[in-house]
């Protein structure tokens, strides 16, 4: 695929910015617009943009592993965050657990945040897997 | 007890993860599992002999009255011992039979889960649990029958078996629901106490039919019998285990279990006698016309199952006794014969009985096992087979109606079974060793010890039937609701009519063995009648069905996305339009609608322009881009109405959709077939009507008073209970977290699906193997 120098240069800067932004969106989701789903989508857009500018192989090198591996990891994180109250406190499945102290940007951290991180990873994994697979089988 | 049942499944899962590291070294460990279970169940014998019934119950779905209830009584103990005992021998035998096979671990995994399912089936006291295990046996046997998955015939017979027994399982489920409706419980023990009420219920007849449907399909009764001979495509240990000793007996087990609940009525007994009678005669006759050892054994198994059903149908205490003994007899001799056949097949690579003889010069112990089993199957003293046959005749003699016909039927069946047993167990080992087989290797001891052990047990039980009398047989008869205190098993019954019949059977059968030699000619002769065989009728019906569904699929799912969408929209228009006719009052409160600002007007104009451009452009890419514009305008509208979450998500999704579309379009051929004028008009009208209906519907919805209770609850509690100020996100990750959990699972499955469809191809080696086998099959067909 031919790409312009401008896009190539821009995407190199955009990738980290977008990723940071996606994580920002993910973390603030509990209090302000955002969350794991949107965050995951934004992150995957960042990678797709990078792949458009630099070619799929470069992006794959960047990712180290196949995005499909994000699926089980994300699912496991989400599931475990739901399971944690059952295991540690004998509460029903998916009961929210909360830390007592508030952390600066995040507010109080709870199991919901980990759940959201799981969603973030799964969404990212799903989008990248589908798009990479389709664009590879040209 | 639950642990005992789950052991099989746990082992099977364990193998999935570790199998590749052990690569077949697990065989010894594998056979220890059924052995351990056998010992476990064996320890219950004293308790069961004393008339105890052991119940265990674990909660599963209490709100639906479904629990993991297990009951160990005489009947389930007998079956458990058979499953684990023969299971042990088969597991051990397999370690040698399939030695070095690439997928040995997988095989053990299937076998172990089958064993677990079977144990669960016979021990379940809850009908829903029973159904679950019932279907699990069907599924695990599907894997086992189709174990040689590169062979098309194997795959086909696995499908047939799964189809027939699976449908039977659905009958069982229907029966369970109906019985629950009649009695208010799923527990079989509780149903026992309500037997009178069930039999006088108006749906009694239907319940019986359902249970028959389940039992007849599983136990291969006529006309559902044909899956069983096909299932012989499985490796021999599977045939031994599933199709002689365990799975096919599940139907018989079901009938026995429900005899005290549903039995005693005419419909129950008569049907069973007729169906069992037809099955035993029909398939016994079939054995004459087979030359494949396994084919002979398969048909004689069906015949034996017919006898069992027949005996249960007679419904007397004597008949139950005969059935109980015959189950033991059949398990012992049939498992032996199958294992012997397996050895012959393994060493000589043929199962064609016309080419086998004189093998005892090479494999004497196997020959001894085969001959002993054949004698037991023939009912020649002093084997347990003789005891079983005498009891069967005795029970038939005392039947109330049509005694003469039944006697004639059972004697003919027994004569033919004797013939079949002799052909399978004696013929390969006697006579002259043909040149082709002279170089046959000796089988190892792990191969011949299991069948020999079983065969010797047949003799031991025959000489000393008191061993099984009070420990195994009496409790079974009691479990079937008959008085068992008078039972006394003995080898010698005295010189009476039954004994004369026995002599006739043995005499005629032996004569038959010397007169009729199995030959390919006979087999071809019967093949001419194949067109009226049930399996062929079913096949034709099947073809008809496939033809119809092909037509149906091609009509509705012709692969054109535009057609799908047209059909879906048309359907919605008709459905929603029909409901709306006469129900719409158009009571739209115009005052409640807010004022339109200039931003909204502009956005809407862009939106409309985008839509028109999408519709009328000639370029796919431009259409996709214009669709993107439409999506983004909607994002803007979301922003105006202060829904930033939605806008953000919509924005991301829209971008990704456009990217996906472009990626897909990139691969489509350049040529773009534009719809002609007529189609455009048609589509235009359809979509206009649809748009109109949706608009009306939306306005209608707005006019209805909205219940804000739920929204208010979330708004009020999202910070208090979930510590979050963003209600949308709190709903997603907390209040409805389980939904999200399932959603991301679905997403993952979709991604895996896409990946699988586009990426995973068979490895080169496997692909070649598939190509080869299907090519061979084609060539064979051509030759025919």
PDB file of N, CA and C in Angstrom, chain A residues 26-102:
ATOM      1  N   UNK A  26     -10.468   5.153  29.435  1.00  0.00           N
ATOM      2  CA  UNK A  26     -10.814   3.940  30.176  1.00  0.00           C
ATOM      3  C   UNK A  26     -10.895   4.232  31.673  1.00  0.00           C
ATOM      4  N   UNK A  27      -9.865   4.928  32.194  1.00  0.00           N
ATOM      5  CA  UNK A  27      -9.784   5.092  33.637  1.00  0.00           C
ATOM      6  C   UNK A  27     -10.825   6.053  34.181  1.00  0.00           C
ATOM      7  N   UNK A  28     -11.165   7.067  33.393  1.00  0.00           N
ATOM      8  CA  UNK A  28     -12.075   8.048  33.954  1.00  0.00           C
ATOM      9  C   UNK A  28     -13.539   7.640  33.775  1.00  0.00           C
ATOM     10  N   UNK A  29     -13.738   6.483  33.135  1.00  0.00           N
ATOM     11  CA  UNK A  29     -15.088   6.067  32.764  1.00  0.00           C
ATOM     12  C   UNK A  29     -16.083   6.048  33.892  1.00  0.00           C
ATOM     13  N   UNK A  30     -15.591   5.810  35.098  1.00  0.00           N
ATOM     14  CA  UNK A  30     -16.547   5.630  36.181  1.00  0.00           C
ATOM     15  C   UNK A  30     -17.192   6.957  36.599  1.00  0.00           C
ATOM     16  N   UNK A  31     -16.505   8.052  36.284  1.00  0.00           N
ATOM     17  CA  UNK A  31     -17.040   9.343  36.742  1.00  0.00           C
ATOM     18  C   UNK A  31     -17.458  10.260  35.609  1.00  0.00           C
ATOM     19  N   UNK A  32     -16.795  10.106  34.472  1.00  0.00           N
ATOM     20  CA  UNK A  32     -17.061  10.992  33.339  1.00  0.00           C
ATOM     21  C   UNK A  32     -17.240  10.122  32.099  1.00  0.00           C
ATOM     22  N   UNK A  33     -17.767  10.716  31.023  1.00  0.00           N
ATOM     23  CA  UNK A  33     -17.932   9.908  29.815  1.00  0.00           C
ATOM     24  C   UNK A  33     -16.671   9.138  29.458  1.00  0.00           C
ATOM     25  N   UNK A  34     -16.826   7.888  29.109  1.00  0.00           N
ATOM     26  CA  UNK A  34     -15.670   7.054  28.768  1.00  0.00           C
ATOM     27  C   UNK A  34     -15.953   5.635  29.190  1.00  0.00           C
ATOM     28  N   UNK A  35     -14.919   4.854  29.365  1.00  0.00           N
ATOM     29  CA  UNK A  35     -15.090   3.487  29.802  1.00  0.00           C
ATOM     30  C   UNK A  35     -14.332   2.511  28.930  1.00  0.00           C
ATOM     31  N   UNK A  36     -14.413   1.249  29.319  1.00  0.00           N
ATOM     32  CA  UNK A  36     -13.617   0.224  28.649  1.00  0.00           C
ATOM     33  C   UNK A  36     -13.965   0.042  27.188  1.00  0.00           C
ATOM     34  N   UNK A  37     -15.245   0.114  26.883  1.00  0.00           N
ATOM     35  CA  UNK A  37     -15.656  -0.155  25.506  1.00  0.00           C
ATOM     36  C   UNK A  37     -15.099   0.889  24.549  1.00  0.00           C
ATOM     37  N   UNK A  38     -15.355   2.157  24.868  1.00  0.00           N
ATOM     38  CA  UNK A  38     -14.858   3.225  23.996  1.00  0.00           C
ATOM     39  C   UNK A  38     -13.339   3.235  23.996  1.00  0.00           C
ATOM     40  N   UNK A  39     -12.771   3.070  25.192  1.00  0.00           N
ATOM     41  CA  UNK A  39     -11.316   3.072  25.293  1.00  0.00           C
ATOM     42  C   UNK A  39     -10.714   2.018  24.377  1.00  0.00           C
ATOM     43  N   UNK A  40     -11.288   0.833  24.419  1.00  0.00           N
ATOM     44  CA  UNK A  40     -10.794  -0.249  23.574  1.00  0.00           C
ATOM     45  C   UNK A  40     -10.889   0.104  22.107  1.00  0.00           C
ATOM     46  N   UNK A  41     -12.004   0.714  21.733  1.00  0.00           N
ATOM     47  CA  UNK A  41     -12.181   1.090  20.329  1.00  0.00           C
ATOM     48  C   UNK A  41     -11.127   2.105  19.909  1.00  0.00           C
ATOM     49  N   UNK A  42     -10.893   3.101  20.781  1.00  0.00           N
ATOM     50  CA  UNK A  42      -9.921   4.135  20.437  1.00  0.00           C
ATOM     51  C   UNK A  42      -8.531   3.518  20.282  1.00  0.00           C
ATOM     52  N   UNK A  43      -8.177   2.622  21.219  1.00  0.00           N
ATOM     53  CA  UNK A  43      -6.871   1.988  21.132  1.00  0.00           C
ATOM     54  C   UNK A  43      -6.723   1.226  19.824  1.00  0.00           C
ATOM     55  N   UNK A  44      -7.800   0.529  19.437  1.00  0.00           N
ATOM     56  CA  UNK A  44      -7.671  -0.258  18.217  1.00  0.00           C
ATOM     57  C   UNK A  44      -7.585   0.654  16.994  1.00  0.00           C
ATOM     58  N   UNK A  45      -8.277   1.793  17.061  1.00  0.00           N
ATOM     59  CA  UNK A  45      -8.152   2.745  15.948  1.00  0.00           C
ATOM     60  C   UNK A  45      -6.707   3.213  15.833  1.00  0.00           C
ATOM     61  N   UNK A  46      -6.075   3.423  16.992  1.00  0.00           N
ATOM     62  CA  UNK A  46      -4.683   3.863  16.964  1.00  0.00           C
ATOM     63  C   UNK A  46      -3.820   2.852  16.231  1.00  0.00           C
ATOM     64  N   UNK A  47      -3.996   1.586  16.554  1.00  0.00           N
ATOM     65  CA  UNK A  47      -3.169   0.557  15.901  1.00  0.00           C
ATOM     66  C   UNK A  47      -3.490   0.427  14.427  1.00  0.00           C
ATOM     67  N   UNK A  48      -4.780   0.548  14.100  1.00  0.00           N
ATOM     68  CA  UNK A  48      -5.157   0.397  12.699  1.00  0.00           C
ATOM     69  C   UNK A  48      -4.576   1.544  11.873  1.00  0.00           C
ATOM     70  N   UNK A  49      -4.613   2.737  12.449  1.00  0.00           N
ATOM     71  CA  UNK A  49      -4.027   3.890  11.763  1.00  0.00           C
ATOM     72  C   UNK A  49      -2.543   3.636  11.514  1.00  0.00           C
ATOM     73  N   UNK A  50      -1.885   3.137  12.548  1.00  0.00           N
ATOM     74  CA  UNK A  50      -0.459   2.832  12.431  1.00  0.00           C
ATOM     75  C   UNK A  50      -0.220   1.817  11.320  1.00  0.00           C
ATOM     76  N   UNK A  51      -1.099   0.814  11.267  1.00  0.00           N
ATOM     77  CA  UNK A  51      -0.902  -0.226  10.253  1.00  0.00           C
ATOM     78  C   UNK A  51      -1.161   0.321   8.862  1.00  0.00           C
ATOM     79  N   UNK A  52      -2.059   1.264   8.740  1.00  0.00           N
ATOM     80  CA  UNK A  52      -2.306   1.853   7.424  1.00  0.00           C
ATOM     81  C   UNK A  52      -1.090   2.628   6.941  1.00  0.00           C
ATOM     82  N   UNK A  53      -0.454   3.306   7.885  1.00  0.00           N
ATOM     83  CA  UNK A  53       0.674   4.138   7.493  1.00  0.00           C
ATOM     84  C   UNK A  53       1.935   3.312   7.289  1.00  0.00           C
ATOM     85  N   UNK A  54       2.161   2.322   8.147  1.00  0.00           N
ATOM     86  CA  UNK A  54       3.445   1.630   8.118  1.00  0.00           C
ATOM     87  C   UNK A  54       3.375   0.182   7.644  1.00  0.00           C
ATOM     88  N   UNK A  55       2.194  -0.251   7.332  1.00  0.00           N
ATOM     89  CA  UNK A  55       2.075  -1.644   6.917  1.00  0.00           C
ATOM     90  C   UNK A  55       1.778  -2.538   8.110  1.00  0.00           C
ATOM     91  N   UNK A  56       1.070  -3.610   7.810  1.00  0.00           N
ATOM     92  CA  UNK A  56       0.582  -4.480   8.870  1.00  0.00           C
ATOM     93  C   UNK A  56       1.715  -5.123   9.660  1.00  0.00           C
ATOM     94  N   UNK A  57       2.787  -5.491   8.937  1.00  0.00           N
ATOM     95  CA  UNK A  57       3.852  -6.235   9.613  1.00  0.00           C
ATOM     96  C   UNK A  57       4.522  -5.400  10.693  1.00  0.00           C
ATOM     97  N   UNK A  58       4.691  -4.105  10.404  1.00  0.00           N
ATOM     98  CA  UNK A  58       5.309  -3.218  11.402  1.00  0.00           C
ATOM     99  C   UNK A  58       4.451  -3.188  12.664  1.00  0.00           C
ATOM    100  N   UNK A  59       3.139  -3.054  12.462  1.00  0.00           N
ATOM    101  CA  UNK A  59       2.240  -2.994  13.611  1.00  0.00           C
ATOM    102  C   UNK A  59       2.295  -4.300  14.396  1.00  0.00           C
ATOM    103  N   UNK A  60       2.387  -5.388  13.665  1.00  0.00           N
ATOM    104  CA  UNK A  60       2.423  -6.686  14.344  1.00  0.00           C
ATOM    105  C   UNK A  60       3.677  -6.808  15.188  1.00  0.00           C
ATOM    106  N   UNK A  61       4.788  -6.305  14.633  1.00  0.00           N
ATOM    107  CA  UNK A  61       6.024  -6.325  15.410  1.00  0.00           C
ATOM    108  C   UNK A  61       5.845  -5.523  16.694  1.00  0.00           C
ATOM    109  N   UNK A  62       5.156  -4.417  16.529  1.00  0.00           N
ATOM    110  CA  UNK A  62       4.932  -3.520  17.662  1.00  0.00           C
ATOM    111  C   UNK A  62       4.120  -4.221  18.757  1.00  0.00           C
ATOM    112  N   UNK A  63       3.142  -4.990  18.314  1.00  0.00           N
ATOM    113  CA  UNK A  63       2.234  -5.639  19.266  1.00  0.00           C
ATOM    114  C   UNK A  63       2.866  -6.861  19.936  1.00  0.00           C
ATOM    115  N   UNK A  64       3.973  -7.357  19.364  1.00  0.00           N
ATOM    116  CA  UNK A  64       4.663  -8.551  19.842  1.00  0.00           C
ATOM    117  C   UNK A  64       3.815  -9.817  19.677  1.00  0.00           C
ATOM    118  N   UNK A  65       2.634  -9.829  20.310  1.00  0.00           N
ATOM    119  CA  UNK A  65       1.833 -11.050  20.171  1.00  0.00           C
ATOM    120  C   UNK A  65       0.596 -10.770  19.307  1.00  0.00           C
ATOM    121  N   UNK A  66      -0.012 -11.857  18.892  1.00  0.00           N
ATOM    122  CA  UNK A  66      -1.223 -11.730  18.073  1.00  0.00           C
ATOM    123  C   UNK A  66      -2.339 -11.105  18.918  1.00  0.00           C
ATOM    124  N   UNK A  67      -3.094 -10.151  18.370  1.00  0.00           N
ATOM    125  CA  UNK A  67      -4.146  -9.507  19.172  1.00  0.00           C
ATOM    126  C   UNK A  67      -5.162 -10.505  19.707  1.00  0.00           C
ATOM    127  N   UNK A  68      -5.275 -11.682  19.054  1.00  0.00           N
ATOM    128  CA  UNK A  68      -6.218 -12.685  19.543  1.00  0.00           C
ATOM    129  C   UNK A  68      -5.939 -13.103  20.977  1.00  0.00           C
ATOM    130  N   UNK A  69      -4.673 -13.004  21.409  1.00  0.00           N
ATOM    131  CA  UNK A  69      -4.361 -13.404  22.775  1.00  0.00           C
ATOM    132  C   UNK A  69      -4.972 -12.457  23.799  1.00  0.00           C
ATOM    133  N   UNK A  70      -5.334 -11.261  23.320  1.00  0.00           N
ATOM    134  CA  UNK A  70      -5.960 -10.324  24.259  1.00  0.00           C
ATOM    135  C   UNK A  70      -7.326 -10.833  24.712  1.00  0.00           C
ATOM    136  N   UNK A  71      -7.972 -11.637  23.866  1.00  0.00           N
ATOM    137  CA  UNK A  71      -9.331 -12.088  24.197  1.00  0.00           C
ATOM    138  C   UNK A  71      -9.356 -12.894  25.492  1.00  0.00           C
ATOM    139  N   UNK A  72      -8.612 -14.008  25.565  1.00  0.00           N
ATOM    140  CA  UNK A  72      -8.673 -14.769  26.816  1.00  0.00           C
ATOM    141  C   UNK A  72      -8.183 -13.967  28.010  1.00  0.00           C
ATOM    142  N   UNK A  73      -7.141 -13.130  27.772  1.00  0.00           N
ATOM    143  CA  UNK A  73      -6.625 -12.357  28.904  1.00  0.00           C
ATOM    144  C   UNK A  73      -7.711 -11.426  29.430  1.00  0.00           C
ATOM    145  N   UNK A  74      -8.342 -10.696  28.512  1.00  0.00           N
ATOM    146  CA  UNK A  74      -9.379  -9.747  28.920  1.00  0.00           C
ATOM    147  C   UNK A  74     -10.546 -10.449  29.577  1.00  0.00           C
ATOM    148  N   UNK A  75     -10.980 -11.541  28.964  1.00  0.00           N
ATOM    149  CA  UNK A  75     -12.105 -12.284  29.541  1.00  0.00           C
ATOM    150  C   UNK A  75     -11.760 -12.758  30.940  1.00  0.00           C
ATOM    151  N   UNK A  76     -10.534 -13.229  31.096  1.00  0.00           N
ATOM    152  CA  UNK A  76     -10.133 -13.747  32.406  1.00  0.00           C
ATOM    153  C   UNK A  76     -10.134 -12.625  33.438  1.00  0.00           C
ATOM    154  N   UNK A  77      -9.592 -11.458  33.070  1.00  0.00           N
ATOM    155  CA  UNK A  77      -9.561 -10.349  34.026  1.00  0.00           C
ATOM    156  C   UNK A  77     -10.984  -9.979  34.442  1.00  0.00           C
ATOM    157  N   UNK A  78     -11.868  -9.847  33.445  1.00  0.00           N
ATOM    158  CA  UNK A  78     -13.251  -9.491  33.757  1.00  0.00           C
ATOM    159  C   UNK A  78     -13.896 -10.529  34.657  1.00  0.00           C
ATOM    160  N   UNK A  79     -13.694 -11.768  34.280  1.00  0.00           N
ATOM    161  CA  UNK A  79     -14.358 -12.835  35.025  1.00  0.00           C
ATOM    162  C   UNK A  79     -13.831 -12.905  36.456  1.00  0.00           C
ATOM    163  N   UNK A  80     -12.517 -12.768  36.589  1.00  0.00           N
ATOM    164  CA  UNK A  80     -11.936 -12.853  37.922  1.00  0.00           C
ATOM    165  C   UNK A  80     -12.391 -11.685  38.787  1.00  0.00           C
ATOM    166  N   UNK A  81     -12.522 -10.509  38.166  1.00  0.00           N
ATOM    167  CA  UNK A  81     -12.983  -9.371  38.963  1.00  0.00           C
ATOM    168  C   UNK A  81     -14.406  -9.602  39.442  1.00  0.00           C
ATOM    169  N   UNK A  82     -15.182 -10.335  38.661  1.00  0.00           N
ATOM    170  CA  UNK A  82     -16.527 -10.677  39.112  1.00  0.00           C
ATOM    171  C   UNK A  82     -16.495 -11.777  40.158  1.00  0.00           C
ATOM    172  N   UNK A  83     -15.473 -12.633  40.050  1.00  0.00           N
ATOM    173  CA  UNK A  83     -15.389 -13.794  40.931  1.00  0.00           C
ATOM    174  C   UNK A  83     -14.753 -13.441  42.273  1.00  0.00           C
ATOM    175  N   UNK A  84     -13.955 -12.345  42.267  1.00  0.00           N
ATOM    176  CA  UNK A  84     -13.201 -11.990  43.475  1.00  0.00           C
ATOM    177  C   UNK A  84     -14.095 -11.906  44.719  1.00  0.00           C
ATOM    178  N   UNK A  85     -15.241 -11.214  44.665  1.00  0.00           N
ATOM    179  CA  UNK A  85     -16.075 -11.154  45.873  1.00  0.00           C
ATOM    180  C   UNK A  85     -16.528 -12.528  46.343  1.00  0.00           C
ATOM    181  N   UNK A  86     -16.742 -13.451  45.407  1.00  0.00           N
ATOM    182  CA  UNK A  86     -17.183 -14.793  45.801  1.00  0.00           C
ATOM    183  C   UNK A  86     -16.069 -15.486  46.568  1.00  0.00           C
ATOM    184  N   UNK A  87     -14.847 -15.331  46.044  1.00  0.00           N
ATOM    185  CA  UNK A  87     -13.736 -16.075  46.638  1.00  0.00           C
ATOM    186  C   UNK A  87     -13.318 -15.475  47.981  1.00  0.00           C
ATOM    187  N   UNK A  88     -13.152 -14.133  47.994  1.00  0.00           N
ATOM    188  CA  UNK A  88     -12.532 -13.535  49.181  1.00  0.00           C
ATOM    189  C   UNK A  88     -13.533 -13.156  50.266  1.00  0.00           C
ATOM    190  N   UNK A  89     -14.717 -12.757  49.872  1.00  0.00           N
ATOM    191  CA  UNK A  89     -15.641 -12.237  50.878  1.00  0.00           C
ATOM    192  C   UNK A  89     -16.938 -13.010  50.965  1.00  0.00           C
ATOM    193  N   UNK A  90     -17.078 -14.051  50.173  1.00  0.00           N
ATOM    194  CA  UNK A  90     -18.285 -14.852  50.201  1.00  0.00           C
ATOM    195  C   UNK A  90     -19.529 -14.020  49.879  1.00  0.00           C
ATOM    196  N   UNK A  91     -19.350 -13.049  48.991  1.00  0.00           N
ATOM    197  CA  UNK A  91     -20.481 -12.244  48.535  1.00  0.00           C
ATOM    198  C   UNK A  91     -20.949 -12.793  47.195  1.00  0.00           C
ATOM    199  N   UNK A  92     -22.159 -12.395  46.737  1.00  0.00           N
ATOM    200  CA  UNK A  92     -22.616 -12.878  45.424  1.00  0.00           C
ATOM    201  C   UNK A  92     -21.674 -12.458  44.297  1.00  0.00           C
ATOM    202  N   UNK A  93     -21.761 -13.200  43.204  1.00  0.00           N
ATOM    203  CA  UNK A  93     -20.952 -12.952  42.010  1.00  0.00           C
ATOM    204  C   UNK A  93     -21.144 -11.511  41.532  1.00  0.00           C
ATOM    205  N   UNK A  94     -20.041 -10.826  41.228  1.00  0.00           N
ATOM    206  CA  UNK A  94     -20.046  -9.485  40.651  1.00  0.00           C
ATOM    207  C   UNK A  94     -20.448  -8.389  41.626  1.00  0.00           C
ATOM    208  N   UNK A  95     -20.396  -8.682  42.930  1.00  0.00           N
ATOM    209  CA  UNK A  95     -20.601  -7.601  43.898  1.00  0.00           C
ATOM    210  C   UNK A  95     -19.395  -6.666  43.802  1.00  0.00           C
ATOM    211  N   UNK A  96     -19.667  -5.332  43.843  1.00  0.00           N
ATOM    212  CA  UNK A  96     -18.555  -4.388  43.741  1.00  0.00           C
ATOM    213  C   UNK A  96     -17.719  -4.374  45.007  1.00  0.00           C
ATOM    214  N   UNK A  97     -16.415  -4.418  44.854  1.00  0.00           N
ATOM    215  CA  UNK A  97     -15.520  -4.269  45.997  1.00  0.00           C
ATOM    216  C   UNK A  97     -14.826  -2.915  45.856  1.00  0.00           C
ATOM    217  N   UNK A  98     -14.668  -2.187  46.946  1.00  0.00           N
ATOM    218  CA  UNK A  98     -14.090  -0.845  46.821  1.00  0.00           C
ATOM    219  C   UNK A  98     -12.990  -0.617  47.834  1.00  0.00           C
ATOM    220  N   UNK A  99     -11.952   0.096  47.401  1.00  0.00           N
ATOM    221  CA  UNK A  99     -10.895   0.482  48.336  1.00  0.00           C
ATOM    222  C   UNK A  99     -11.414   1.643  49.190  1.00  0.00           C
ATOM    223  N   UNK A 100     -10.903   1.760  50.393  1.00  0.00           N
ATOM    224  CA  UNK A 100     -11.412   2.808  51.277  1.00  0.00           C
ATOM    225  C   UNK A 100     -10.878   4.181  50.900  1.00  0.00           C
ATOM    226  N   UNK A 101      -9.593   4.233  50.527  1.00  0.00           N
ATOM    227  CA  UNK A 101      -8.982   5.525  50.230  1.00  0.00           C
ATOM    228  C   UNK A 101      -9.141   5.874  48.761  1.00  0.00           C
ATOM    229  N   UNK A 102      -9.262   7.158  48.510  1.00  0.00           N
ATOM    230  CA  UNK A 102      -9.389   7.599  47.124  1.00  0.00           C
ATOM    231  C   UNK A 102      -8.005   7.861  46.543  1.00  0.00           C
TER     232      UNK A 102
END
